[in-house]
Amino acid sequence: MFAGKTSVVPTPQRPPVAELALVSWRSETHSRRADEAARRAEMGETD
């Protein structure tokens, strides 16, 4: 290396963020966990 020169390490660029899809909150649930469980039950998924 030469005196007085510093090496520049390029920082990786983030990919562009896609359009965010917001999900509405169910009024009968009082927590995120309960909301997710209600959605799974409605879709017929089992744990």
mmCIF file with all atom_site columns, N, CA and C in Angstrom:
data_model
loop_
_atom_site.group_PDB
_atom_site.id
_atom_site.type_symbol
_atom_site.label_atom_id
_atom_site.label_alt_id
_atom_site.label_comp_id
_atom_site.label_asym_id
_atom_site.label_entity_id
_atom_site.label_seq_id
_atom_site.pdbx_PDB_ins_code
_atom_site.Cartn_x
_atom_site.Cartn_y
_atom_site.Cartn_z
_atom_site.occupancy
_atom_site.B_iso_or_equiv
_atom_site.pdbx_formal_charge
_atom_site.auth_seq_id
_atom_site.auth_comp_id
_atom_site.auth_asym_id
_atom_site.auth_atom_id
_atom_site.pdbx_PDB_model_num
ATOM 1   N N  . MET A 1 1  ? 0.843   -1.180  0.000  1.00 0.00 ? 1  MET A N  1
ATOM 2   C CA . MET A 1 1  ? 0.000   0.000   0.000  1.00 0.00 ? 1  MET A CA 1
ATOM 3   C C  . MET A 1 1  ? 0.884   1.238   0.000  1.00 0.00 ? 1  MET A C  1
ATOM 4   N N  . PHE A 1 2  ? 0.336   2.274   -0.545 1.00 0.00 ? 2  PHE A N  1
ATOM 5   C CA . PHE A 1 2  ? 1.053   3.533   -0.571 1.00 0.00 ? 2  PHE A CA 1
ATOM 6   C C  . PHE A 1 2  ? 0.719   4.332   0.680  1.00 0.00 ? 2  PHE A C  1
ATOM 7   N N  . ALA A 1 3  ? 1.699   5.065   1.154  1.00 0.00 ? 3  ALA A N  1
ATOM 8   C CA . ALA A 1 3  ? 1.485   5.887   2.338  1.00 0.00 ? 3  ALA A CA 1
ATOM 9   C C  . ALA A 1 3  ? 0.477   6.995   2.009  1.00 0.00 ? 3  ALA A C  1
ATOM 10  N N  . GLY A 1 4  ? -0.453  7.228   2.898  1.00 0.00 ? 4  GLY A N  1
ATOM 11  C CA . GLY A 1 4  ? -1.416  8.293   2.697  1.00 0.00 ? 4  GLY A CA 1
ATOM 12  C C  . GLY A 1 4  ? -2.659  7.874   1.921  1.00 0.00 ? 4  GLY A C  1
ATOM 13  N N  . LYS A 1 5  ? -2.682  6.677   1.414  1.00 0.00 ? 5  LYS A N  1
ATOM 14  C CA . LYS A 1 5  ? -3.849  6.188   0.670  1.00 0.00 ? 5  LYS A CA 1
ATOM 15  C C  . LYS A 1 5  ? -4.590  5.181   1.540  1.00 0.00 ? 5  LYS A C  1
ATOM 16  N N  . THR A 1 6  ? -5.889  5.272   1.532  1.00 0.00 ? 6  THR A N  1
ATOM 17  C CA . THR A 1 6  ? -6.694  4.284   2.245  1.00 0.00 ? 6  THR A CA 1
ATOM 18  C C  . THR A 1 6  ? -7.522  3.525   1.223  1.00 0.00 ? 6  THR A C  1
ATOM 19  N N  . SER A 1 7  ? -7.711  2.264   1.474  1.00 0.00 ? 7  SER A N  1
ATOM 20  C CA . SER A 1 7  ? -8.510  1.472   0.550  1.00 0.00 ? 7  SER A CA 1
ATOM 21  C C  . SER A 1 7  ? -9.993  1.697   0.854  1.00 0.00 ? 7  SER A C  1
ATOM 22  N N  . VAL A 1 8  ? -10.794 1.707   -0.182 1.00 0.00 ? 8  VAL A N  1
ATOM 23  C CA . VAL A 1 8  ? -12.229 1.903   -0.040 1.00 0.00 ? 8  VAL A CA 1
ATOM 24  C C  . VAL A 1 8  ? -12.906 0.563   -0.295 1.00 0.00 ? 8  VAL A C  1
ATOM 25  N N  . VAL A 1 9  ? -13.654 0.112   0.694  1.00 0.00 ? 9  VAL A N  1
ATOM 26  C CA . VAL A 1 9  ? -14.382 -1.141  0.564  1.00 0.00 ? 9  VAL A CA 1
ATOM 27  C C  . VAL A 1 9  ? -15.815 -0.796  0.179  1.00 0.00 ? 9  VAL A C  1
ATOM 28  N N  . PRO A 1 10 ? -16.260 -1.237  -1.000 1.00 0.00 ? 10 PRO A N  1
ATOM 29  C CA . PRO A 1 10 ? -17.630 -0.889  -1.399 1.00 0.00 ? 10 PRO A CA 1
ATOM 30  C C  . PRO A 1 10 ? -18.655 -1.581  -0.500 1.00 0.00 ? 10 PRO A C  1
ATOM 31  N N  . THR A 1 11 ? -19.689 -0.836  -0.141 1.00 0.00 ? 11 THR A N  1
ATOM 32  C CA . THR A 1 11 ? -20.752 -1.414  0.668  1.00 0.00 ? 11 THR A CA 1
ATOM 33  C C  . THR A 1 11 ? -21.810 -2.000  -0.251 1.00 0.00 ? 11 THR A C  1
ATOM 34  N N  . PRO A 1 12 ? -22.342 -3.164  0.073  1.00 0.00 ? 12 PRO A N  1
ATOM 35  C CA . PRO A 1 12 ? -23.366 -3.768  -0.781 1.00 0.00 ? 12 PRO A CA 1
ATOM 36  C C  . PRO A 1 12 ? -24.635 -2.912  -0.787 1.00 0.00 ? 12 PRO A C  1
ATOM 37  N N  . GLN A 1 13 ? -25.248 -2.816  -1.948 1.00 0.00 ? 13 GLN A N  1
ATOM 38  C CA . GLN A 1 13 ? -26.475 -2.043  -2.081 1.00 0.00 ? 13 GLN A CA 1
ATOM 39  C C  . GLN A 1 13 ? -27.680 -2.927  -1.776 1.00 0.00 ? 13 GLN A C  1
ATOM 40  N N  . ARG A 1 14 ? -28.659 -2.355  -1.117 1.00 0.00 ? 14 ARG A N  1
ATOM 41  C CA . ARG A 1 14 ? -29.888 -3.097  -0.818 1.00 0.00 ? 14 ARG A CA 1
ATOM 42  C C  . ARG A 1 14 ? -30.754 -3.162  -2.066 1.00 0.00 ? 14 ARG A C  1
ATOM 43  N N  . PRO A 1 15 ? -31.439 -4.278  -2.274 1.00 0.00 ? 15 PRO A N  1
ATOM 44  C CA . PRO A 1 15 ? -32.380 -4.337  -3.397 1.00 0.00 ? 15 PRO A CA 1
ATOM 45  C C  . PRO A 1 15 ? -33.561 -3.421  -3.103 1.00 0.00 ? 15 PRO A C  1
ATOM 46  N N  . PRO A 1 16 ? -34.221 -2.900  -4.124 1.00 0.00 ? 16 PRO A N  1
ATOM 47  C CA . PRO A 1 16 ? -35.366 -2.020  -3.863 1.00 0.00 ? 16 PRO A CA 1
ATOM 48  C C  . PRO A 1 16 ? -36.491 -2.768  -3.151 1.00 0.00 ? 16 PRO A C  1
ATOM 49  N N  . VAL A 1 17 ? -37.166 -2.067  -2.264 1.00 0.00 ? 17 VAL A N  1
ATOM 50  C CA . VAL A 1 17 ? -38.256 -2.662  -1.488 1.00 0.00 ? 17 VAL A CA 1
ATOM 51  C C  . VAL A 1 17 ? -39.500 -2.727  -2.371 1.00 0.00 ? 17 VAL A C  1
ATOM 52  N N  . ALA A 1 18 ? -40.095 -3.898  -2.432 1.00 0.00 ? 18 ALA A N  1
ATOM 53  C CA . ALA A 1 18 ? -41.318 -4.069  -3.221 1.00 0.00 ? 18 ALA A CA 1
ATOM 54  C C  . ALA A 1 18 ? -42.485 -3.377  -2.512 1.00 0.00 ? 18 ALA A C  1
ATOM 55  N N  . GLU A 1 19 ? -43.542 -3.196  -3.230 1.00 0.00 ? 19 GLU A N  1
ATOM 56  C CA . GLU A 1 19 ? -44.741 -2.586  -2.653 1.00 0.00 ? 19 GLU A CA 1
ATOM 57  C C  . GLU A 1 19 ? -45.190 -3.408  -1.441 1.00 0.00 ? 19 GLU A C  1
ATOM 58  N N  . LEU A 1 20 ? -45.388 -2.744  -0.319 1.00 0.00 ? 20 LEU A N  1
ATOM 59  C CA . LEU A 1 20 ? -45.792 -3.438  0.895  1.00 0.00 ? 20 LEU A CA 1
ATOM 60  C C  . LEU A 1 20 ? -47.273 -3.765  0.838  1.00 0.00 ? 20 LEU A C  1
ATOM 61  N N  . ALA A 1 21 ? -47.604 -4.985  1.209  1.00 0.00 ? 21 ALA A N  1
ATOM 62  C CA . ALA A 1 21 ? -49.000 -5.407  1.242  1.00 0.00 ? 21 ALA A CA 1
ATOM 63  C C  . ALA A 1 21 ? -49.459 -5.383  2.702  1.00 0.00 ? 21 ALA A C  1
ATOM 64  N N  . LEU A 1 22 ? -50.276 -4.421  3.042  1.00 0.00 ? 22 LEU A N  1
ATOM 65  C CA . LEU A 1 22 ? -50.769 -4.317  4.411  1.00 0.00 ? 22 LEU A CA 1
ATOM 66  C C  . LEU A 1 22 ? -51.940 -5.266  4.623  1.00 0.00 ? 22 LEU A C  1
ATOM 67  N N  . VAL A 1 23 ? -51.980 -5.858  5.792  1.00 0.00 ? 23 VAL A N  1
ATOM 68  C CA . VAL A 1 23 ? -53.056 -6.773  6.140  1.00 0.00 ? 23 VAL A CA 1
ATOM 69  C C  . VAL A 1 23 ? -53.864 -6.123  7.248  1.00 0.00 ? 23 VAL A C  1
ATOM 70  N N  . SER A 1 24 ? -55.159 -6.128  7.093  1.00 0.00 ? 24 SER A N  1
ATOM 71  C CA . SER A 1 24 ? -55.998 -5.502  8.112  1.00 0.00 ? 24 SER A CA 1
ATOM 72  C C  . SER A 1 24 ? -56.049 -6.378  9.366  1.00 0.00 ? 24 SER A C  1
ATOM 73  N N  . TRP A 1 25 ? -56.210 -5.747  10.485 1.00 0.00 ? 25 TRP A N  1
ATOM 74  C CA . TRP A 1 25 ? -56.264 -6.417  11.782 1.00 0.00 ? 25 TRP A CA 1
ATOM 75  C C  . TRP A 1 25 ? -57.695 -6.850  12.043 1.00 0.00 ? 25 TRP A C  1
ATOM 76  N N  . ARG A 1 26 ? -57.870 -8.057  12.550 1.00 0.00 ? 26 ARG A N  1
ATOM 77  C CA . ARG A 1 26 ? -59.213 -8.546  12.860 1.00 0.00 ? 26 ARG A CA 1
ATOM 78  C C  . ARG A 1 26 ? -59.688 -7.894  14.148 1.00 0.00 ? 26 ARG A C  1
ATOM 79  N N  . SER A 1 27 ? -60.903 -7.374  14.120 1.00 0.00 ? 27 SER A N  1
ATOM 80  C CA . SER A 1 27 ? -61.413 -6.632  15.279 1.00 0.00 ? 27 SER A CA 1
ATOM 81  C C  . SER A 1 27 ? -61.654 -7.530  16.488 1.00 0.00 ? 27 SER A C  1
ATOM 82  N N  . GLU A 1 28 ? -61.918 -8.820  16.273 1.00 0.00 ? 28 GLU A N  1
ATOM 83  C CA . GLU A 1 28 ? -62.223 -9.701  17.410 1.00 0.00 ? 28 GLU A CA 1
ATOM 84  C C  . GLU A 1 28 ? -60.973 -10.227 18.115 1.00 0.00 ? 28 GLU A C  1
ATOM 85  N N  . THR A 1 29 ? -59.800 -9.985  17.568 1.00 0.00 ? 29 THR A N  1
ATOM 86  C CA . THR A 1 29 ? -58.570 -10.443 18.201 1.00 0.00 ? 29 THR A CA 1
ATOM 87  C C  . THR A 1 29 ? -57.892 -9.287  18.918 1.00 0.00 ? 29 THR A C  1
ATOM 88  N N  . HIS A 1 30 ? -57.118 -9.625  19.948 1.00 0.00 ? 30 HIS A N  1
ATOM 89  C CA . HIS A 1 30 ? -56.487 -8.591  20.761 1.00 0.00 ? 30 HIS A CA 1
ATOM 90  C C  . HIS A 1 30 ? -54.969 -8.678  20.746 1.00 0.00 ? 30 HIS A C  1
ATOM 91  N N  . SER A 1 31 ? -54.410 -9.545  19.914 1.00 0.00 ? 31 SER A N  1
ATOM 92  C CA . SER A 1 31 ? -52.962 -9.626  19.802 1.00 0.00 ? 31 SER A CA 1
ATOM 93  C C  . SER A 1 31 ? -52.596 -10.156 18.417 1.00 0.00 ? 31 SER A C  1
ATOM 94  N N  . ARG A 1 32 ? -51.356 -9.960  18.055 1.00 0.00 ? 32 ARG A N  1
ATOM 95  C CA . ARG A 1 32 ? -50.895 -10.444 16.754 1.00 0.00 ? 32 ARG A CA 1
ATOM 96  C C  . ARG A 1 32 ? -50.980 -11.963 16.673 1.00 0.00 ? 32 ARG A C  1
ATOM 97  N N  . ARG A 1 33 ? -50.611 -12.630 17.758 1.00 0.00 ? 33 ARG A N  1
ATOM 98  C CA . ARG A 1 33 ? -50.650 -14.091 17.779 1.00 0.00 ? 33 ARG A CA 1
ATOM 99  C C  . ARG A 1 33 ? -52.071 -14.606 17.587 1.00 0.00 ? 33 ARG A C  1
ATOM 100 N N  . ALA A 1 34 ? -53.037 -13.986 18.288 1.00 0.00 ? 34 ALA A N  1
ATOM 101 C CA . ALA A 1 34 ? -54.437 -14.385 18.149 1.00 0.00 ? 34 ALA A CA 1
ATOM 102 C C  . ALA A 1 34 ? -54.945 -14.093 16.744 1.00 0.00 ? 34 ALA A C  1
ATOM 103 N N  . ASP A 1 35 ? -54.505 -12.983 16.160 1.00 0.00 ? 35 ASP A N  1
ATOM 104 C CA . ASP A 1 35 ? -54.910 -12.619 14.810 1.00 0.00 ? 35 ASP A CA 1
ATOM 105 C C  . ASP A 1 35 ? -54.396 -13.661 13.804 1.00 0.00 ? 35 ASP A C  1
ATOM 106 N N  . GLU A 1 36 ? -53.130 -14.040 13.938 1.00 0.00 ? 36 GLU A N  1
ATOM 107 C CA . GLU A 1 36 ? -52.555 -15.047 13.035 1.00 0.00 ? 36 GLU A CA 1
ATOM 108 C C  . GLU A 1 36 ? -53.245 -16.395 13.196 1.00 0.00 ? 36 GLU A C  1
ATOM 109 N N  . ALA A 1 37 ? -53.571 -16.780 14.443 1.00 0.00 ? 37 ALA A N  1
ATOM 110 C CA . ALA A 1 37 ? -54.253 -18.048 14.689 1.00 0.00 ? 37 ALA A CA 1
ATOM 111 C C  . ALA A 1 37 ? -55.640 -18.033 14.053 1.00 0.00 ? 37 ALA A C  1
ATOM 112 N N  . ALA A 1 38 ? -56.326 -16.906 14.143 1.00 0.00 ? 38 ALA A N  1
ATOM 113 C CA . ALA A 1 38 ? -57.661 -16.797 13.544 1.00 0.00 ? 38 ALA A CA 1
ATOM 114 C C  . ALA A 1 38 ? -57.572 -16.898 12.033 1.00 0.00 ? 38 ALA A C  1
ATOM 115 N N  . ARG A 1 39 ? -56.567 -16.296 11.436 1.00 0.00 ? 39 ARG A N  1
ATOM 116 C CA . ARG A 1 39 ? -56.397 -16.371 9.980  1.00 0.00 ? 39 ARG A CA 1
ATOM 117 C C  . ARG A 1 39 ? -56.093 -17.813 9.546  1.00 0.00 ? 39 ARG A C  1
ATOM 118 N N  . ARG A 1 40 ? -55.220 -18.496 10.297 1.00 0.00 ? 40 ARG A N  1
ATOM 119 C CA . ARG A 1 40 ? -54.902 -19.897 9.970  1.00 0.00 ? 40 ARG A CA 1
ATOM 120 C C  . ARG A 1 40 ? -56.136 -20.775 10.084 1.00 0.00 ? 40 ARG A C  1
ATOM 121 N N  . ALA A 1 41 ? -56.931 -20.557 11.134 1.00 0.00 ? 41 ALA A N  1
ATOM 122 C CA . ALA A 1 41 ? -58.136 -21.349 11.333 1.00 0.00 ? 41 ALA A CA 1
ATOM 123 C C  . ALA A 1 41 ? -59.129 -21.107 10.206 1.00 0.00 ? 41 ALA A C  1
ATOM 124 N N  . GLU A 1 42 ? -59.231 -19.873 9.767  1.00 0.00 ? 42 GLU A N  1
ATOM 125 C CA . GLU A 1 42 ? -60.150 -19.549 8.673  1.00 0.00 ? 42 GLU A CA 1
ATOM 126 C C  . GLU A 1 42 ? -59.709 -20.197 7.371  1.00 0.00 ? 42 GLU A C  1
ATOM 127 N N  . MET A 1 43 ? -58.396 -20.288 7.163  1.00 0.00 ? 43 MET A N  1
ATOM 128 C CA . MET A 1 43 ? -57.879 -20.888 5.933  1.00 0.00 ? 43 MET A CA 1
ATOM 129 C C  . MET A 1 43 ? -57.808 -22.406 6.025  1.00 0.00 ? 43 MET A C  1
ATOM 130 N N  . GLY A 1 44 ? -58.103 -22.978 7.197  1.00 0.00 ? 44 GLY A N  1
ATOM 131 C CA . GLY A 1 44 ? -58.120 -24.424 7.345  1.00 0.00 ? 44 GLY A CA 1
ATOM 132 C C  . GLY A 1 44 ? -56.775 -25.047 7.607  1.00 0.00 ? 44 GLY A C  1
ATOM 133 N N  . GLU A 1 45 ? -55.794 -24.231 7.983  1.00 0.00 ? 45 GLU A N  1
ATOM 134 C CA . GLU A 1 45 ? -54.462 -24.767 8.275  1.00 0.00 ? 45 GLU A CA 1
ATOM 135 C C  . GLU A 1 45 ? -54.426 -25.292 9.697  1.00 0.00 ? 45 GLU A C  1
ATOM 136 N N  . THR A 1 46 ? -53.596 -26.305 9.906  1.00 0.00 ? 46 THR A N  1
ATOM 137 C CA . THR A 1 46 ? -53.412 -26.851 11.246 1.00 0.00 ? 46 THR A CA 1
ATOM 138 C C  . THR A 1 46 ? -51.975 -26.668 11.662 1.00 0.00 ? 46 THR A C  1
ATOM 139 N N  . ASP A 1 47 ? -51.725 -26.624 12.961 1.00 0.00 ? 47 ASP A N  1
ATOM 140 C CA . ASP A 1 47 ? -50.353 -26.484 13.470 1.00 0.00 ? 47 ASP A CA 1
ATOM 141 C C  . ASP A 1 47 ? -49.634 -27.795 13.457 1.00 0.00 ? 47 ASP A C  1
#
